[in-house]
PDB file of C-alpha atoms in Angstrom:
ATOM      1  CA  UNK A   1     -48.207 -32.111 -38.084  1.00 94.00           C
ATOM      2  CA  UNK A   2     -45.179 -31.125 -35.749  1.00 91.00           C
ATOM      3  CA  UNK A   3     -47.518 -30.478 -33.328  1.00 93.00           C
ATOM      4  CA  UNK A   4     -49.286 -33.304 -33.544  1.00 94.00           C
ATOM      5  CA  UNK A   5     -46.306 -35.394 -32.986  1.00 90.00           C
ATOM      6  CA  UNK A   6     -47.091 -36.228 -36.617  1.00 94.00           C
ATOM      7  CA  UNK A   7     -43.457 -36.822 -38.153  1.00 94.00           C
ATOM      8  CA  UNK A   8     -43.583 -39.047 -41.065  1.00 95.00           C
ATOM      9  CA  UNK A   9     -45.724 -36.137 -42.267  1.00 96.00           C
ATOM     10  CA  UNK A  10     -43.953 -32.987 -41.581  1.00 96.00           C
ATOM     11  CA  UNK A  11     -41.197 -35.113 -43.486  1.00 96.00           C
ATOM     12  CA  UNK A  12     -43.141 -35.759 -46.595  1.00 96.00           C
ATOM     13  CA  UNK A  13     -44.254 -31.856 -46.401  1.00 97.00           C
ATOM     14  CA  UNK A  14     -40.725 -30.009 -45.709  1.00 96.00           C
ATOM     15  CA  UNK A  15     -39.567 -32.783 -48.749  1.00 95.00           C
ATOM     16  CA  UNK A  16     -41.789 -31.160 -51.201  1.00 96.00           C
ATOM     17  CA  UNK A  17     -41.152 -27.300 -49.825  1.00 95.00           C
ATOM     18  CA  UNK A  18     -37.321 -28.432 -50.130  1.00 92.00           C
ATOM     19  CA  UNK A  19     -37.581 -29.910 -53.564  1.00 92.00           C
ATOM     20  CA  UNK A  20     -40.175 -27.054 -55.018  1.00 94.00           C
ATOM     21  CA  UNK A  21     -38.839 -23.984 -53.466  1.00 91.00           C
ATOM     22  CA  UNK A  22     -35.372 -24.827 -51.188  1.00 85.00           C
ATOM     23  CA  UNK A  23     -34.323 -22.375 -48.659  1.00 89.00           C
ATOM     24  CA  UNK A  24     -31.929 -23.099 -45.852  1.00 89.00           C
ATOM     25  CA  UNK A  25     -34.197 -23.499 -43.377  1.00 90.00           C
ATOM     26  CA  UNK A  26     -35.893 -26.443 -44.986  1.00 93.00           C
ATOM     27  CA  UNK A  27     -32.415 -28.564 -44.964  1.00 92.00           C
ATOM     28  CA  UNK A  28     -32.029 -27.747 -41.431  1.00 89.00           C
ATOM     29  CA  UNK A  29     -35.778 -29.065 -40.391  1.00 92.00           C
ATOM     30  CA  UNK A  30     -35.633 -32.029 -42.483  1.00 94.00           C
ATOM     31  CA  UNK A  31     -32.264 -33.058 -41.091  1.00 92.00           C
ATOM     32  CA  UNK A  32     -33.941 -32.482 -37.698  1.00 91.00           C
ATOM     33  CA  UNK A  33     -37.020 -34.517 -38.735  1.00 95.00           C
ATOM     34  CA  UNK A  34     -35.035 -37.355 -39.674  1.00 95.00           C
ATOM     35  CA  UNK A  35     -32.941 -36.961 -36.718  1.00 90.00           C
ATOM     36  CA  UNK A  36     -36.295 -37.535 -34.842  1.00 92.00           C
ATOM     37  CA  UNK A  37     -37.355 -40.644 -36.557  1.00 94.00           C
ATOM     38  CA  UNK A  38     -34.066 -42.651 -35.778  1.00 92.00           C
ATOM     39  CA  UNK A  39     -32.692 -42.262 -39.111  1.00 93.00           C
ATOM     40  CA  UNK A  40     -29.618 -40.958 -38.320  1.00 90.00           C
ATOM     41  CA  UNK A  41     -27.412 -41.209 -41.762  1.00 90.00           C
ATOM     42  CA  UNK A  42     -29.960 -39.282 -43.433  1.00 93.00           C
ATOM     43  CA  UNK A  43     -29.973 -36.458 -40.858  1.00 92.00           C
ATOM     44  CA  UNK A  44     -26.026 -36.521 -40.975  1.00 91.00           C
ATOM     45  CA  UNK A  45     -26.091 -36.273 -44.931  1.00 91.00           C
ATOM     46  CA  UNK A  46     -28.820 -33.569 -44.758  1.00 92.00           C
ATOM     47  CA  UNK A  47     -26.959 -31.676 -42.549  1.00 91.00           C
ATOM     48  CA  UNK A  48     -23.441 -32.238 -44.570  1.00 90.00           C
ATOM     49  CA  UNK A  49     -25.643 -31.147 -47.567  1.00 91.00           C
ATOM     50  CA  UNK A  50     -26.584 -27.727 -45.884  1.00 90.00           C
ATOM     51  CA  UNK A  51     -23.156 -26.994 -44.376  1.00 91.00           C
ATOM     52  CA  UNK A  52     -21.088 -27.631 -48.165  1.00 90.00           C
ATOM     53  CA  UNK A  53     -23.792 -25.089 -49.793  1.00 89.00           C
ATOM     54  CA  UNK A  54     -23.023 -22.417 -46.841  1.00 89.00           C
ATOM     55  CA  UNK A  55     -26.549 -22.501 -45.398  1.00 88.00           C
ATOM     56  CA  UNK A  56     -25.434 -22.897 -41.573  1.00 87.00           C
ATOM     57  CA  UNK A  57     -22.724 -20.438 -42.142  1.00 82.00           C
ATOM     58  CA  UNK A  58     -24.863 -17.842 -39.814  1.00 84.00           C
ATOM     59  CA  UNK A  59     -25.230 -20.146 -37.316  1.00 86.00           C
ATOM     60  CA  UNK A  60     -22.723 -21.290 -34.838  1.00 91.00           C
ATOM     61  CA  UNK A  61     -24.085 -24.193 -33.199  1.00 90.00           C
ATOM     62  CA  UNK A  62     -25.152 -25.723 -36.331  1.00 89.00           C
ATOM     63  CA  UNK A  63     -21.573 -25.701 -37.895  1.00 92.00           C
ATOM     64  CA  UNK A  64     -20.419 -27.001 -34.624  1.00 93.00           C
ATOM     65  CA  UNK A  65     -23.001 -29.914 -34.845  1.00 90.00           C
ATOM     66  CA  UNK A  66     -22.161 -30.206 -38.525  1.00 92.00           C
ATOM     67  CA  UNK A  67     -18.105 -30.858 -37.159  1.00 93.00           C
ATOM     68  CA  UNK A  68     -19.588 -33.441 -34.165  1.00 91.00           C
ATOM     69  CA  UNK A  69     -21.349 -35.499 -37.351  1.00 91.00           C
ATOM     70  CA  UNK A  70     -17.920 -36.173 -38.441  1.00 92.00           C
ATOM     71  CA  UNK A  71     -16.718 -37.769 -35.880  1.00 90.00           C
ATOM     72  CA  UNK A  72     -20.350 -39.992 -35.548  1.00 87.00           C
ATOM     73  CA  UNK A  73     -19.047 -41.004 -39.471  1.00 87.00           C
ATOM     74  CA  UNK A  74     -15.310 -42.361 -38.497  1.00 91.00           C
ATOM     75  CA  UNK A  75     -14.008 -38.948 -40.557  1.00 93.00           C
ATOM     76  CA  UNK A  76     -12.590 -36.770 -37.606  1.00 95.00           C
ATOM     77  CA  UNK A  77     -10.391 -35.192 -39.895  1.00 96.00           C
ATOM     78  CA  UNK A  78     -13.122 -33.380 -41.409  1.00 94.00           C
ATOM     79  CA  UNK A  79     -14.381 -32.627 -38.116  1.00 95.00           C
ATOM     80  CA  UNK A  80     -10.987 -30.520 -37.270  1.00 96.00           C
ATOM     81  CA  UNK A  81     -11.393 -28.887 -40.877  1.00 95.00           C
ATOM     82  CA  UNK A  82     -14.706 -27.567 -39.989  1.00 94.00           C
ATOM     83  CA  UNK A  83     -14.027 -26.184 -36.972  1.00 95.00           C
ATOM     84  CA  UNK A  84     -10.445 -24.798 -38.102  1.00 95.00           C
ATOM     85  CA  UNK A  85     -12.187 -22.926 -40.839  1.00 94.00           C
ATOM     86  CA  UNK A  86     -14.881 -21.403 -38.567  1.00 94.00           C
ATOM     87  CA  UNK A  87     -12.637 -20.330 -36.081  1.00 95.00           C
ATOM     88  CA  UNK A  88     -10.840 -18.716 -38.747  1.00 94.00           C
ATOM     89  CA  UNK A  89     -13.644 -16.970 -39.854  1.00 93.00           C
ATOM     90  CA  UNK A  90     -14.645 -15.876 -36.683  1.00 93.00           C
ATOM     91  CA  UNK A  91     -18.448 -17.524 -37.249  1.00 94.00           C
ATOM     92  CA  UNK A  92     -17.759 -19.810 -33.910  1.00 94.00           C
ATOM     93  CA  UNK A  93     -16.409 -18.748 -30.786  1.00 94.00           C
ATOM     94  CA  UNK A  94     -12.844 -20.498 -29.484  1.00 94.00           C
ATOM     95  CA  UNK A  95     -14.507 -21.508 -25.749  1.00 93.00           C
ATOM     96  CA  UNK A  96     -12.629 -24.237 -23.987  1.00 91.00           C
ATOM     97  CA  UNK A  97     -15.687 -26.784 -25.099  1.00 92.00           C
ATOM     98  CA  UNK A  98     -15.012 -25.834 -28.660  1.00 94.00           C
ATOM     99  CA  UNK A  99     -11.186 -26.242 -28.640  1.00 94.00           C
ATOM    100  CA  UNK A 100     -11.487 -29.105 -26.937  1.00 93.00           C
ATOM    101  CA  UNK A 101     -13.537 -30.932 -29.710  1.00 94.00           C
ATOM    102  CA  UNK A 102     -11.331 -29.553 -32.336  1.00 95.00           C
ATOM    103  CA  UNK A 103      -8.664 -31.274 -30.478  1.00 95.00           C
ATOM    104  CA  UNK A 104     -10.155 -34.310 -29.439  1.00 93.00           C
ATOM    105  CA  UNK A 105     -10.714 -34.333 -33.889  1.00 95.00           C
ATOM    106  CA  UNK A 106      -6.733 -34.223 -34.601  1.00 95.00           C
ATOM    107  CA  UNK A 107      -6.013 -37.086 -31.768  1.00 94.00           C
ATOM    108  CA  UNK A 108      -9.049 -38.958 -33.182  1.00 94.00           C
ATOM    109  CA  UNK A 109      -7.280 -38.892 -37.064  1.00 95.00           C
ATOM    110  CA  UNK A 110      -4.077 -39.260 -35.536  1.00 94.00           C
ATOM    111  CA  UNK A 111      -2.568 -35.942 -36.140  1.00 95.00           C
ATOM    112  CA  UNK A 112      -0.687 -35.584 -32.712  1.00 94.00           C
ATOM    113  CA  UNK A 113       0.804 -32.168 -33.254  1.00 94.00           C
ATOM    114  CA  UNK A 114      -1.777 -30.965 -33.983  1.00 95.00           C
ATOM    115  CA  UNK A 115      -3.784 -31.881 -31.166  1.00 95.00           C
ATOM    116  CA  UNK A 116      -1.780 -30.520 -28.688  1.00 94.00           C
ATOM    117  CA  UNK A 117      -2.361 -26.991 -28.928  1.00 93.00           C
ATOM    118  CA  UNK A 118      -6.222 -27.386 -28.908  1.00 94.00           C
ATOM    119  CA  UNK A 119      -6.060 -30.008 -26.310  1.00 94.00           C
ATOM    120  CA  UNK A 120      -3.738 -27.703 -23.436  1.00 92.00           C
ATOM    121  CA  UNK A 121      -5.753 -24.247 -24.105  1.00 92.00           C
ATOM    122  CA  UNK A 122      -9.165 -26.252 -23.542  1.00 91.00           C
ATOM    123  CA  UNK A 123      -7.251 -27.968 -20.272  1.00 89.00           C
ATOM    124  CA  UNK A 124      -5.782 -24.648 -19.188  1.00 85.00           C
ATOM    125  CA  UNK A 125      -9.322 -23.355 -19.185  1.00 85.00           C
ATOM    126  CA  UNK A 126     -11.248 -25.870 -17.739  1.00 79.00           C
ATOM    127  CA  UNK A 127      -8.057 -27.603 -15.012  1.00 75.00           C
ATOM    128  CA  UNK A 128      -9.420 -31.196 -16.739  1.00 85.00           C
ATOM    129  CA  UNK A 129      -7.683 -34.229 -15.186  1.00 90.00           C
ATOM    130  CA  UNK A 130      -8.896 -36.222 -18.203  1.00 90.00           C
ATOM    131  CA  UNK A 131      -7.921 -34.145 -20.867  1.00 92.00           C
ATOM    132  CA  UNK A 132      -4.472 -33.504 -19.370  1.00 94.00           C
ATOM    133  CA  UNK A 133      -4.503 -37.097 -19.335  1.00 94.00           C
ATOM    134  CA  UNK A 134      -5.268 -37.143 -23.548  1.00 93.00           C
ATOM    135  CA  UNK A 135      -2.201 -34.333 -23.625  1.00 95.00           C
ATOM    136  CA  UNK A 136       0.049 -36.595 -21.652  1.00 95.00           C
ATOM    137  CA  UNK A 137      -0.623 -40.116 -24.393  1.00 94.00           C
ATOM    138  CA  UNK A 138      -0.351 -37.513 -27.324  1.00 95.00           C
ATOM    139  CA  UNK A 139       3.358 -36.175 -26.431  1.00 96.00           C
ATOM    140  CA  UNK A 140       3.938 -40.017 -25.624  1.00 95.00           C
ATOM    141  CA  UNK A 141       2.929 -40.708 -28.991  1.00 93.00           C
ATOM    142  CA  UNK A 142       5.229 -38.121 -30.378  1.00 95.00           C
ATOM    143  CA  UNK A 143       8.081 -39.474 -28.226  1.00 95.00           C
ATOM    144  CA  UNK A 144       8.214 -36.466 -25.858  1.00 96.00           C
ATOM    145  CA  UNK A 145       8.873 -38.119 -22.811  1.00 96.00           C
ATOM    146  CA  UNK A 146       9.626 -34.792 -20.711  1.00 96.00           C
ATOM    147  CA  UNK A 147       6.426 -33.345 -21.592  1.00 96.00           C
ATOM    148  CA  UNK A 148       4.247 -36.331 -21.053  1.00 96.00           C
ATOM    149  CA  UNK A 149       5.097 -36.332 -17.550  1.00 96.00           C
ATOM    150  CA  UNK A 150       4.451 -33.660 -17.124  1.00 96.00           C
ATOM    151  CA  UNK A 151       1.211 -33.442 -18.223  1.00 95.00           C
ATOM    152  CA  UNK A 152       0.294 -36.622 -16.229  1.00 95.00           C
ATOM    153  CA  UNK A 153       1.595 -34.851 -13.135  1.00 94.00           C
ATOM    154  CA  UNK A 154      -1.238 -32.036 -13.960  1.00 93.00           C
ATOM    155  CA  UNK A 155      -3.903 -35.052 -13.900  1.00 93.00           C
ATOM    156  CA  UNK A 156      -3.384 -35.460 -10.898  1.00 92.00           C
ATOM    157  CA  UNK A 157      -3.285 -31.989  -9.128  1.00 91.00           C
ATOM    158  CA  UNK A 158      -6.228 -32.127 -11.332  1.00 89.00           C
ATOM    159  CA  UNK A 159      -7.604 -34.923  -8.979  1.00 90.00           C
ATOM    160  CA  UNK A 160      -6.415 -33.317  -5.799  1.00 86.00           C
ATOM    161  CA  UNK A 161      -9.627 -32.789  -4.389  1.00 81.00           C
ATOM    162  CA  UNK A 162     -11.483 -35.700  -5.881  1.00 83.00           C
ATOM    163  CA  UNK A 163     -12.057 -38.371  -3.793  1.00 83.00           C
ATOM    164  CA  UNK A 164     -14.358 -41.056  -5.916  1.00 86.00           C
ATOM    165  CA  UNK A 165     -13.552 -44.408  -7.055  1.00 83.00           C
ATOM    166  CA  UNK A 166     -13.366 -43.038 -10.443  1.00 87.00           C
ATOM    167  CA  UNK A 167     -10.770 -40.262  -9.751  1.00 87.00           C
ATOM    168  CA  UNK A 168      -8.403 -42.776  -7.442  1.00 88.00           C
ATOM    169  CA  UNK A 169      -8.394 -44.978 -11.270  1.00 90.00           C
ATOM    170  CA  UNK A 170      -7.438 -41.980 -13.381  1.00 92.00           C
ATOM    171  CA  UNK A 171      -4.690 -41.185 -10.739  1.00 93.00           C
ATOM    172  CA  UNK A 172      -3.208 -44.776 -10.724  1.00 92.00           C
ATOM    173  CA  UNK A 173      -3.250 -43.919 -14.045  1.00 93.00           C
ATOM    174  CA  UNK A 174      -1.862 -41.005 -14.462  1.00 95.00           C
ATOM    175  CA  UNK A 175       1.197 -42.280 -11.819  1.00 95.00           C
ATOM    176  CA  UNK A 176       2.089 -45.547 -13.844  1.00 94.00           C
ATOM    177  CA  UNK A 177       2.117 -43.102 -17.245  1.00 95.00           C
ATOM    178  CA  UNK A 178       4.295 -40.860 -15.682  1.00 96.00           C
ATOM    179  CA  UNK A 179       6.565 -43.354 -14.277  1.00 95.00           C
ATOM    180  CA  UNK A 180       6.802 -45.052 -17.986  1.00 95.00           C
ATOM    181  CA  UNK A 181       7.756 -42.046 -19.143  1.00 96.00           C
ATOM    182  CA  UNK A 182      10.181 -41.090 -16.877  1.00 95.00           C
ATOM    183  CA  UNK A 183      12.095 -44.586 -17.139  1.00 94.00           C
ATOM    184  CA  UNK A 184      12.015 -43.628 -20.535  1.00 94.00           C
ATOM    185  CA  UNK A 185      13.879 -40.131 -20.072  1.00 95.00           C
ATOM    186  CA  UNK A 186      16.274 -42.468 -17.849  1.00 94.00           C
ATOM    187  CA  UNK A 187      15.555 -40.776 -14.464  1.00 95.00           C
ATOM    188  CA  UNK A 188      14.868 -44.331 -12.308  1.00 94.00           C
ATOM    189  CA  UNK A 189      15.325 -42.973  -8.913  1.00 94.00           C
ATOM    190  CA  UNK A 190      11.806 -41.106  -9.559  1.00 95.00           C
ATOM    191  CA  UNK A 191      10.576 -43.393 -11.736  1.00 94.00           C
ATOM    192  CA  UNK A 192      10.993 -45.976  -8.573  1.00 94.00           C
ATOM    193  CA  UNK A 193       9.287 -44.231  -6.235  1.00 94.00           C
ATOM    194  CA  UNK A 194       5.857 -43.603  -8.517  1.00 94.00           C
ATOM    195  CA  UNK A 195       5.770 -47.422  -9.504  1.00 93.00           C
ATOM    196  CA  UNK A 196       5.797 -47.923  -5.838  1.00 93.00           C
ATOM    197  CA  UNK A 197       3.046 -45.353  -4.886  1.00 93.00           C
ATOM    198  CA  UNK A 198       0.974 -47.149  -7.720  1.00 92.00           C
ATOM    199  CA  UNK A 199       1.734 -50.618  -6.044  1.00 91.00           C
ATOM    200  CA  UNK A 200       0.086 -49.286  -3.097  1.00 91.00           C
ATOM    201  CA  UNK A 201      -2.409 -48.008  -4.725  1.00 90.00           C
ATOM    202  CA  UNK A 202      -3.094 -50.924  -6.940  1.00 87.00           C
ATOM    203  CA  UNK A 203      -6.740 -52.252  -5.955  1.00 85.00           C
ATOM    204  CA  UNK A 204      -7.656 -55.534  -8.678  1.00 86.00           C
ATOM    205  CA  UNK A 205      -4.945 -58.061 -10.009  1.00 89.00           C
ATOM    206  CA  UNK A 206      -4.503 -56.781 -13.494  1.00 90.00           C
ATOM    207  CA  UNK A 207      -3.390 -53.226 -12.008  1.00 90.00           C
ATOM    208  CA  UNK A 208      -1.251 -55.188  -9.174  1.00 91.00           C
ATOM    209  CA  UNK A 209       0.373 -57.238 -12.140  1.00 92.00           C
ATOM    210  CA  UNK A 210       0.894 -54.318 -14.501  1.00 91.00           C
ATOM    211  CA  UNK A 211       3.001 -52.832 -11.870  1.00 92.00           C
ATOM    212  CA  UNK A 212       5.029 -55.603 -11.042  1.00 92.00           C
ATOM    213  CA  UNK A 213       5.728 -55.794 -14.347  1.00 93.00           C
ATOM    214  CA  UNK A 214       6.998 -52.387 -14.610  1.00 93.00           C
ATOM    215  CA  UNK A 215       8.885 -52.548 -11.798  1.00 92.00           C
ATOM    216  CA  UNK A 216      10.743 -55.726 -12.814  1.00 92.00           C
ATOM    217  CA  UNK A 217      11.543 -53.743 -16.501  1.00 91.00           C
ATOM    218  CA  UNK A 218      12.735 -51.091 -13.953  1.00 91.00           C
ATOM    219  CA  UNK A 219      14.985 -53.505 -12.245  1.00 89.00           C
ATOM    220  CA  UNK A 220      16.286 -54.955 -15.386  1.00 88.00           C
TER     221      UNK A 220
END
């Protein structure tokens, strides 16, 4: 039936094997089956399902697909709990993609401080202009002023060598951040002279307004 394209059927079949004699296996091809016919919550749940009874446990990129369901179901939380536990137990390797996720999870739920750690390792590894960028608005959310700007200044030696449309957005970007952050630590003189690279970088009316406006808060 599988290879015959036939899935309704293999679902009906690995049903009954799952039901009349259930081995691990089965959870992970009917989650896959469903996952194939568009019905998504089911393939989450079956997969949820295996992962709580310890049937992915051997098998590293199905507990890091078990994590990435959480975050598809508005729990991120859970997503970070999965992966913190695996790490811990050694069953899935810390690479920059998977420490990235985990902390992409703790911004996602709002745990800032946690986030961090997972978030500069993964952007240490992998010199990521937009995940410095995430580091920079999570120490801005935790009111550390000193180290968001600095982490906006490694977006854009990030960027250096970029030269698309996209890259010359995240830099304004990353320039207006950093000069919010230093008017916020007080030190205007700096703060000045970035508002006024990012007026001449401005391109569209909303970004030319937003700096104005900064610049006249500056002022004041």
């Amino acid at each position: 039936h599988w290879e015959l394209n036939q899935f309704t059927k293999v679902r009906d079949v690995l049903e009954i094997l799952l039901i009349n004699w259930p081995k691990p296996l089965y959870w992970i091809q009917l989650a896959g089956v469903y996952r194939e016919l568009g019905d998504e919550k089911t393939s989450y749940s079956l997969t949820e399902a295996a992962y709580k009874q310890g049937f992915l446990d051997d098998k590293e990129q199905q507990l890091v697909t078990a994590a990435q369901i959480q975050i598809a179901r508005d729990a991120p939380i859970k997503c970070a709990w999965i992966l913190e536990k695996a790490f811990k137990e050694e069953r899935v390797e810390q690479t920059a993609k998977n420490v990235r996720t985990l902390g992409q999870c703790y911004m996602q739920a709002n745990e800032y401080r946690k986030a961090v750690g997972p978030l500069k390792k993964a952007a240490a590894e992998e010199s990521d202009a937009i995940l410095w960028m995430q580091i920079g608005q999570v120490y801005m959310q935790l009111d550390d002023m000193k180290n968001a700007a600095d982490a906006f200044e490694k977006t854009v030696a990030a960027l250096k060598k970029d030269k698309s449309s996209e890259a010359d957005e995240q830099r304004f970007s990353a320039i207006m951040m950093k000069g919010q952050a230093l008017i916020e630590l007080k030190e205007y003189k700096e703060a000045r002279e970035l508002l006024s690279q990012a007026s001449r970088m401005a391109k569209d009316r909303r970004d030319k307004k937003t700096v104005r406006q900064w610049l006249s808060y500056l002022k004041n």
